[in-house]
Short mmCIF file of C-alpha atoms in Angstrom, two decimals:
data_model
loop_
_atom_site.label_atom_id
_atom_site.label_comp_id
_atom_site.label_asym_id
_atom_site.label_seq_id
_atom_site.Cartn_x
_atom_site.Cartn_y
_atom_site.Cartn_z
CA MET A 16 38.95 -33.55 -4.51
CA ASN A 17 35.07 -32.95 -3.69
CA SER A 18 34.16 -36.36 -4.43
CA TYR A 19 36.90 -37.58 -1.88
CA VAL A 20 35.15 -35.43 1.18
CA LYS A 21 31.44 -37.06 0.13
CA PHE A 22 32.91 -40.35 0.08
CA PHE A 23 34.81 -39.76 3.08
CA LEU A 24 32.20 -38.67 5.03
CA VAL A 25 29.49 -40.67 3.41
CA LEU A 26 32.06 -44.10 5.14
CA PHE A 27 32.42 -42.41 8.09
CA LEU A 28 28.50 -42.04 8.63
CA VAL A 29 27.86 -45.55 7.73
CA VAL A 30 30.23 -46.88 9.80
CA ALA A 31 29.53 -44.37 12.62
CA ILE A 32 25.67 -45.52 12.75
CA SER A 33 26.77 -49.45 12.27
CA CYS A 34 28.51 -48.09 15.85
CA GLY A 35 26.10 -46.89 17.22
CA LEU A 36 24.34 -50.16 17.06
CA LEU A 37 26.22 -52.38 17.43
CA ALA A 38 26.96 -50.72 21.03
CA LEU A 39 23.61 -50.86 21.48
CA VAL A 40 22.32 -55.11 21.07
CA ASN A 41 26.05 -55.17 22.87
CA ARG A 42 24.60 -54.00 26.07
CA GLN A 43 21.95 -55.84 26.54
CA THR A 44 23.58 -58.93 25.55
CA HIS A 45 26.71 -58.90 27.45
CA PRO A 46 25.43 -59.60 30.61
CA ILE A 47 23.08 -62.91 29.28
CA ILE A 48 26.56 -64.10 27.81
CA LYS A 49 28.62 -63.23 30.48
CA GLN A 50 25.60 -65.76 32.77
CA ASN A 51 26.19 -67.91 29.72
CA LYS A 52 29.77 -68.53 29.77
CA ALA A 53 30.10 -68.91 33.90
CA LEU A 54 26.60 -71.75 33.78
CA THR A 55 28.97 -73.36 31.30
CA GLN A 56 32.52 -72.75 33.47
CA GLU A 57 30.31 -74.22 36.95
CA LYS A 58 28.93 -77.11 34.78
CA ALA A 59 32.51 -77.82 33.69
CA ARG A 60 34.15 -77.90 36.85
CA ARG A 61 31.31 -80.26 38.37
CA ASP A 62 31.96 -82.61 34.52
CA MET A 63 35.63 -82.85 35.92
CA ILE A 64 35.70 -83.55 38.95
CA PRO A 65 32.11 -85.38 39.92
CA SER A 66 33.17 -86.16 43.71
CA ALA A 67 32.53 -82.59 44.90
CA ASP A 68 30.15 -81.19 46.97
CA ASP A 69 31.27 -77.83 46.89
CA PHE A 70 33.72 -75.42 44.64
CA THR A 71 35.26 -71.61 46.21
CA LYS A 72 36.71 -69.01 44.26
CA VAL A 73 40.33 -68.64 45.51
CA THR A 74 41.88 -65.71 44.11
CA VAL A 75 45.92 -64.99 45.17
CA ASN A 76 47.54 -62.23 43.20
CA ASP A 77 45.24 -61.91 40.53
CA PHE A 78 45.07 -66.01 39.85
CA GLU A 79 42.25 -67.11 39.93
CA TYR A 80 41.01 -70.76 40.90
CA TYR A 81 38.60 -72.81 42.56
CA LYS A 82 38.68 -75.57 45.17
CA ALA A 83 37.59 -78.47 45.27
CA LEU A 84 35.60 -79.49 48.66
CA ASP A 85 33.77 -82.90 49.31
CA VAL A 86 30.83 -82.96 51.38
CA ASN A 87 32.73 -83.02 55.15
CA LYS A 88 34.56 -79.93 53.39
CA ASN A 89 38.11 -81.76 52.27
CA LEU A 90 39.86 -81.05 50.05
CA LEU A 91 40.48 -82.96 46.81
CA GLY A 92 41.82 -80.89 43.69
CA TYR A 93 41.68 -77.40 41.64
CA THR A 94 40.29 -76.38 38.67
CA PHE A 95 41.25 -73.20 36.72
CA LEU A 96 40.73 -71.30 33.75
CA ALA A 97 43.90 -71.51 31.59
CA LYS A 98 44.27 -68.91 28.62
CA GLN A 99 46.17 -68.20 25.58
CA LYS A 100 46.08 -66.36 22.30
CA GLY A 101 45.65 -69.22 20.21
CA TYR A 102 45.87 -69.71 16.29
CA SER A 103 42.90 -67.03 15.38
CA GLY A 104 42.37 -65.82 18.86
CA LEU A 105 41.77 -66.45 22.61
CA ILE A 106 41.50 -70.03 24.10
CA GLU A 107 40.28 -70.77 26.93
CA VAL A 108 41.45 -74.50 28.31
CA MET A 109 39.34 -74.84 32.12
CA VAL A 110 41.48 -77.62 34.33
CA ALA A 111 41.23 -80.10 36.90
CA VAL A 112 44.01 -80.79 39.01
CA ASN A 113 44.29 -83.27 42.11
CA THR A 114 45.56 -82.08 45.30
CA SER A 115 49.18 -83.47 44.40
CA PHE A 116 49.05 -81.11 41.13
CA GLU A 117 48.48 -84.19 38.57
CA ILE A 118 46.30 -83.11 36.17
CA ILE A 119 42.39 -85.14 36.08
CA ARG A 120 41.14 -83.59 33.13
CA ILE A 121 41.54 -80.99 30.40
CA MET A 122 38.42 -78.92 28.76
CA VAL A 123 38.83 -76.59 25.76
CA ILE A 124 35.66 -74.15 27.23
CA THR A 125 36.27 -71.36 24.15
CA GLN A 126 37.98 -71.59 20.80
CA THR A 127 38.04 -70.00 17.76
CA GLU A 128 40.57 -72.40 15.30
CA THR A 129 40.49 -73.14 12.22
CA PRO A 130 37.51 -76.58 12.03
CA GLY A 131 39.45 -79.47 11.71
CA LEU A 132 43.20 -78.52 12.11
CA GLY A 133 43.27 -76.51 15.17
CA THR A 134 39.49 -77.87 16.47
CA GLN A 135 41.42 -80.83 17.23
CA VAL A 136 42.48 -79.67 20.17
CA THR A 137 38.62 -79.68 21.62
CA LEU A 138 38.98 -83.75 20.90
CA PRO A 139 39.42 -86.12 23.69
CA LYS A 140 42.55 -87.87 21.40
CA PHE A 141 44.35 -84.54 22.17
CA ALA A 142 43.12 -84.34 25.81
CA ASP A 143 43.43 -87.42 27.31
CA MET A 144 47.26 -86.89 26.33
CA PHE A 145 46.96 -84.78 29.19
CA ILE A 146 46.02 -87.38 31.88
CA GLY A 147 47.74 -87.68 34.93
CA LEU A 148 50.52 -85.48 33.61
CA VAL A 149 52.59 -82.93 36.00
CA LYS A 150 53.78 -79.53 35.60
CA SER A 151 57.50 -80.74 34.34
CA GLU A 152 55.81 -83.29 31.66
CA ILE A 153 53.52 -80.67 30.16
CA LYS A 154 55.65 -79.36 26.83
CA ILE A 155 55.82 -80.76 23.59
CA ASP A 156 57.44 -83.63 22.58
CA ARG A 157 60.07 -82.78 21.20
CA GLU A 158 61.34 -79.97 24.41
CA GLY A 159 61.31 -83.05 26.51
CA GLY A 160 57.82 -83.14 27.21
CA LYS A 161 55.25 -85.03 26.80
CA ILE A 162 52.24 -83.98 24.20
CA VAL A 163 52.40 -84.67 20.68
CA ASN A 164 51.82 -82.26 17.86
CA ILE A 165 48.92 -82.59 15.90
CA THR A 166 50.55 -82.50 12.22
CA GLY A 167 49.20 -78.48 10.93
CA ALA A 168 47.45 -77.09 14.17
CA THR A 169 51.29 -76.58 16.01
CA ILE A 170 49.97 -73.65 17.06
CA SER A 171 46.95 -74.19 18.68
CA THR A 172 48.22 -77.46 20.08
CA ASN A 173 51.46 -74.76 21.54
CA ALA A 174 49.19 -72.64 22.67
CA VAL A 175 46.80 -75.18 25.17
CA THR A 176 49.64 -77.10 26.01
CA LYS A 177 51.79 -73.68 27.20
CA ALA A 178 48.77 -72.72 28.69
CA ILE A 179 48.04 -75.24 30.66
CA ALA A 180 52.26 -75.36 31.75
CA ASN A 181 51.78 -71.56 32.67
CA ASP A 182 48.95 -71.08 35.08
CA LEU A 183 49.50 -75.30 36.31
CA GLN A 184 52.87 -72.93 37.78
CA ARG A 185 51.00 -70.21 39.37
CA LEU A 186 48.56 -72.18 40.98
CA GLU A 187 50.75 -74.01 42.64
CA LYS A 188 52.26 -70.74 43.80
CA ALA A 189 48.89 -69.52 44.70
CA ALA A 190 48.07 -72.33 46.69
CA GLN A 191 51.42 -72.20 48.75
CA GLU A 192 50.92 -69.07 49.38
CA GLU A 193 47.41 -69.49 50.32
CA ASP A 194 48.53 -72.08 52.99
CA LYS A 195 50.63 -69.99 54.56
CA MET B 4 0.07 -63.46 -7.47
CA LYS B 5 3.54 -61.73 -8.43
CA ILE B 6 5.28 -61.55 -4.40
CA VAL B 7 4.25 -65.73 -4.53
CA SER B 8 6.34 -65.97 -7.77
CA GLU B 9 9.41 -63.80 -7.12
CA ILE B 10 9.35 -66.23 -3.33
CA ILE B 11 9.18 -69.33 -5.89
CA ARG B 12 11.42 -68.17 -8.24
CA GLY B 13 14.90 -67.73 -5.40
CA VAL B 14 13.65 -70.89 -3.98
CA MET B 15 13.39 -72.96 -7.74
CA ASN B 16 14.73 -71.38 -10.29
CA GLU B 17 17.28 -68.81 -8.82
CA ASN B 18 17.97 -70.87 -5.90
CA PRO B 19 21.40 -69.61 -4.57
CA ILE B 20 22.86 -72.38 -3.98
CA LEU B 21 21.76 -74.75 -6.38
CA ILE B 22 21.22 -72.76 -9.60
CA LEU B 23 23.44 -69.99 -8.38
CA GLY B 24 26.16 -71.41 -6.89
CA LEU B 25 26.68 -68.51 -4.69
CA GLY B 26 27.46 -69.29 -0.58
CA LEU B 27 28.69 -72.76 -0.60
CA CYS B 28 31.63 -72.63 2.34
CA PRO B 29 28.21 -73.25 4.93
CA VAL B 30 26.95 -75.32 2.67
CA LEU B 31 29.90 -77.80 3.45
CA ALA B 32 30.58 -76.58 6.67
CA VAL B 33 28.34 -76.79 9.04
CA THR B 34 25.09 -79.35 7.68
CA THR B 35 26.65 -81.59 9.45
CA SER B 36 22.55 -81.93 11.04
CA VAL B 37 19.97 -80.52 9.71
CA GLU B 38 19.72 -78.86 13.49
CA ASN B 39 23.23 -76.35 12.37
CA ALA B 40 21.58 -76.17 8.50
CA LEU B 41 18.30 -74.87 10.14
CA GLY B 42 20.37 -72.45 12.65
CA MET B 43 23.03 -72.02 10.36
CA GLY B 44 20.58 -71.21 7.37
CA LEU B 45 17.98 -68.82 9.36
CA ALA B 46 21.05 -66.75 10.89
CA THR B 47 22.24 -65.91 7.03
CA THR B 48 18.32 -64.97 6.71
CA PHE B 49 18.04 -62.85 9.08
CA VAL B 50 21.17 -61.10 7.52
CA ILE B 51 20.26 -61.42 4.17
CA LEU B 52 16.46 -59.66 5.00
CA CYS B 53 18.45 -56.73 6.84
CA SER B 54 20.81 -55.83 4.42
CA ASN B 55 18.74 -55.80 1.00
CA LEU B 56 16.34 -53.96 2.68
CA LEU B 57 18.82 -51.31 4.39
CA VAL B 58 21.57 -51.27 1.34
CA SER B 59 17.87 -50.82 -1.33
CA LEU B 60 16.82 -47.19 0.94
CA VAL B 61 20.36 -46.37 1.10
CA LYS B 62 21.58 -47.12 -2.46
CA SER B 63 20.81 -43.47 -3.87
CA PHE B 64 23.25 -42.39 -0.87
CA ILE B 65 25.57 -43.84 -1.10
CA PRO B 66 28.00 -43.44 -3.75
CA ASP B 67 29.02 -46.04 -6.56
CA LYS B 68 32.76 -46.34 -6.03
CA ILE B 69 32.30 -47.02 -1.61
CA ARG B 70 29.16 -49.25 -2.62
CA ILE B 71 30.81 -52.27 -1.79
CA PRO B 72 32.48 -51.02 1.66
CA CYS B 73 29.39 -50.00 2.58
CA TYR B 74 27.88 -52.75 2.12
CA ILE B 75 30.61 -54.72 3.31
CA VAL B 76 29.41 -52.51 6.91
CA ILE B 77 25.89 -52.78 6.72
CA ILE B 78 26.02 -56.69 6.18
CA ALA B 79 28.74 -56.80 9.07
CA THR B 80 26.65 -55.11 11.32
CA PHE B 81 23.48 -57.37 10.81
CA THR B 82 26.39 -60.23 11.43
CA THR B 83 27.77 -59.66 14.33
CA ILE B 84 24.17 -58.29 15.79
CA ILE B 85 22.48 -62.10 15.09
CA ASN B 86 25.91 -63.77 16.56
CA LEU B 87 25.54 -61.31 19.96
CA GLU B 88 22.19 -62.46 19.98
CA MET B 89 22.54 -66.02 19.59
CA ALA B 90 25.58 -66.71 21.94
CA ALA B 91 22.92 -64.50 24.41
CA PHE B 92 19.92 -66.44 24.29
CA LEU B 93 20.51 -69.98 21.92
CA PRO B 94 24.53 -70.50 23.41
CA ASP B 95 24.32 -74.42 22.73
CA LEU B 96 23.82 -73.84 18.50
CA HIS B 97 26.01 -71.01 18.78
CA ARG B 98 28.65 -73.17 19.88
CA LYS B 99 28.20 -75.73 17.00
CA LEU B 100 28.34 -73.08 14.50
CA GLY B 101 31.06 -71.30 16.06
CA ILE B 102 32.95 -69.45 13.34
CA PHE B 103 31.04 -69.98 11.09
CA ILE B 104 28.43 -67.11 12.34
CA PRO B 105 30.89 -64.26 11.68
CA LEU B 106 32.10 -65.74 8.33
CA ILE B 107 27.50 -65.25 7.36
CA THR B 108 29.38 -61.37 6.49
CA VAL B 109 32.03 -62.96 3.89
CA ASN B 110 28.80 -65.17 2.24
CA CYS B 111 29.05 -64.09 -1.37
CA MET B 112 24.89 -64.55 -1.08
CA ILE B 113 24.40 -62.02 0.43
CA LEU B 114 26.82 -59.26 -1.46
CA GLY B 115 25.94 -60.46 -4.72
CA ARG B 116 22.09 -60.13 -3.69
CA ALA B 117 22.70 -56.41 -2.42
CA GLU B 118 25.04 -55.75 -5.43
CA SER B 119 22.77 -56.96 -8.41
CA PHE B 120 19.64 -56.93 -6.39
CA ALA B 121 18.67 -54.40 -3.98
CA SER B 122 20.84 -51.52 -5.01
CA LYS B 123 18.98 -51.90 -8.11
CA ASN B 124 15.04 -52.43 -6.90
CA ASN B 125 13.28 -50.16 -4.20
CA MET B 126 12.31 -51.76 -0.55
CA PHE B 127 9.98 -54.01 -1.43
CA ASN B 128 10.57 -55.90 -4.52
CA SER B 129 14.26 -56.06 -2.15
CA LEU B 130 12.37 -57.56 0.80
CA ILE B 131 10.17 -60.27 -1.34
CA ASP B 132 14.22 -61.54 -2.82
CA ALA B 133 15.26 -62.08 0.50
CA VAL B 134 12.93 -63.55 1.18
CA GLY B 135 12.65 -66.17 -1.72
CA MET B 136 16.73 -66.41 -0.99
CA GLY B 137 16.41 -67.45 3.00
CA ILE B 138 14.51 -69.89 2.07
CA GLY B 139 15.79 -71.01 -0.94
CA PHE B 140 19.10 -70.82 1.05
CA THR B 141 17.63 -72.53 4.55
CA LEU B 142 16.12 -75.30 2.22
CA SER B 143 19.21 -75.82 0.26
CA LEU B 144 21.67 -76.72 3.86
CA ALA B 145 18.32 -78.25 4.92
CA LEU B 146 18.39 -80.68 2.23
CA VAL B 147 22.17 -81.92 2.13
CA ALA B 148 22.14 -81.62 5.46
CA SER B 149 19.51 -84.62 6.02
CA VAL B 150 21.48 -86.99 3.10
CA ARG B 151 24.65 -86.34 5.54
CA GLU B 152 22.95 -86.94 8.97
CA ILE B 153 20.52 -89.50 7.65
CA LEU B 154 24.26 -91.36 6.20
CA GLY B 155 26.08 -90.51 8.99
CA ALA B 156 24.41 -90.78 11.57
CA GLY B 157 20.78 -92.89 10.81
CA GLN B 158 19.24 -89.39 12.37
CA TRP B 159 17.40 -86.72 11.46
CA TYR B 160 17.30 -83.21 12.68
CA GLY B 161 17.81 -85.66 16.17
CA PHE B 162 15.41 -88.56 15.53
CA ASN B 163 16.41 -92.09 14.97
CA VAL B 164 15.34 -92.84 11.72
CA LEU B 165 17.47 -96.46 10.52
CA PRO B 166 17.44 -98.88 12.54
CA SER B 167 20.11 -99.37 15.47
CA ALA B 168 22.31 -101.62 13.30
CA PHE B 169 22.99 -98.87 11.05
CA ARG B 170 23.19 -96.21 13.95
CA ASN B 171 26.09 -98.14 15.35
CA GLU B 172 28.14 -98.23 12.41
CA PRO B 173 26.82 -95.29 10.12
CA ILE B 174 28.70 -94.21 7.42
CA ILE B 175 31.11 -91.45 8.43
CA ALA B 176 32.19 -90.20 5.69
CA ALA B 177 28.87 -88.70 4.83
CA VAL B 178 29.49 -86.86 7.85
CA MET B 179 33.43 -85.40 7.60
CA ALA B 180 34.44 -82.82 4.91
CA PRO B 181 34.48 -84.80 1.49
CA GLY B 182 30.91 -86.24 2.52
CA ALA B 183 29.86 -82.82 2.40
CA PHE B 184 31.20 -81.79 -1.58
CA LEU B 185 30.13 -85.71 -2.59
CA THR B 186 26.60 -85.04 -1.20
CA LEU B 187 26.47 -81.87 -3.18
CA GLY B 188 28.28 -82.88 -6.28
CA PHE B 189 24.96 -85.74 -6.28
CA ILE B 190 22.17 -83.53 -5.50
CA LEU B 191 23.57 -80.75 -8.51
CA ALA B 192 24.17 -83.77 -10.83
CA ALA B 193 20.26 -85.23 -9.97
CA LEU B 194 19.70 -82.04 -10.23
CA ASN B 195 21.12 -81.12 -14.15
CA ILE B 196 19.94 -85.06 -15.14
CA TYR B 197 16.02 -83.72 -14.47
CA LYS B 198 16.55 -80.25 -16.02
CA SER B 199 17.96 -81.62 -18.98
CA LYS B 200 15.09 -83.90 -19.88
CA TYR B 201 12.13 -81.57 -18.59
CA LYS B 202 13.74 -79.49 -21.28
CA LYS B 203 13.84 -81.95 -24.24
CA GLU B 204 10.10 -83.17 -23.38
CA GLY B 205 8.57 -79.52 -22.51
#
């Protein structure tokens, strides 16, 4: 019995020290990682709507999106970050739509899917399927949409598709509300 | 002199990848370019240096029966540290290596050295062992990556080394998964031919 108490104490100590150390490192790196992420997203927004001069952040009912404006402050479209849990972690997709809510482009920003299978959602052949689609078409083909499942990566494909469809709906609602 | 020969042992006679056959997963996965290979090699070297040192330091406090979970926690801690630091300071490389950085935790080379070397030797020898293993691992990764990058892209470390006629139509299979197996297989075969000849003549 005694040795079990010792096992417990040693493991507890090892894990406690480890957690303390990681908390320190996290405190140091967290703001920098956050800043990197913001920069990546800013760059993605500019790549997707290159004619935009400025992006204005709007938050309606907890939903965040950006309005893309040209030099004369005319509205060109919107971008937002759609999120959904994939096969092995969070997938974040940057989506750009025009003023009639047709998709201009999508770009997977964050993913930890299985290399070679789920990671195919980052490839142009997948991302290009979304170009020009409207909300009702963003479904898997067998549910009546226009997205063809990637063999071996059903969960990842579904996650990206669902993320975009859900958040596009939120965007349409939010944009309407903002117009009022 | 002993330090040098100990380091050379990790690179040559006990090369973790080419001789011991440990840690093959990253060898196959991240060797599509020399830059990725060096990044992965250095990250792994950092983890093995820290884990060998620490395992050797605490070996007498850790009861035999729970040594493996303790080692795993130690290795996972250092892997998480390097993962966070890379995300903060080398975001591009971090994005390319992706899931393989967290997977350093389960690299059997690191646990293998903790179990078979660091837990039986003093801190200094464990550090030297880790240096040798780290260099051996990084060089092997770079070797496989060199072959694959030259054949698959006509480049080496991002520099053009083959004429553009080749670069426009490279052997793409070399940077795909089968290319990794083939390259490693050919390197191991060449090494074995060399070794058997060397033995006969010697």
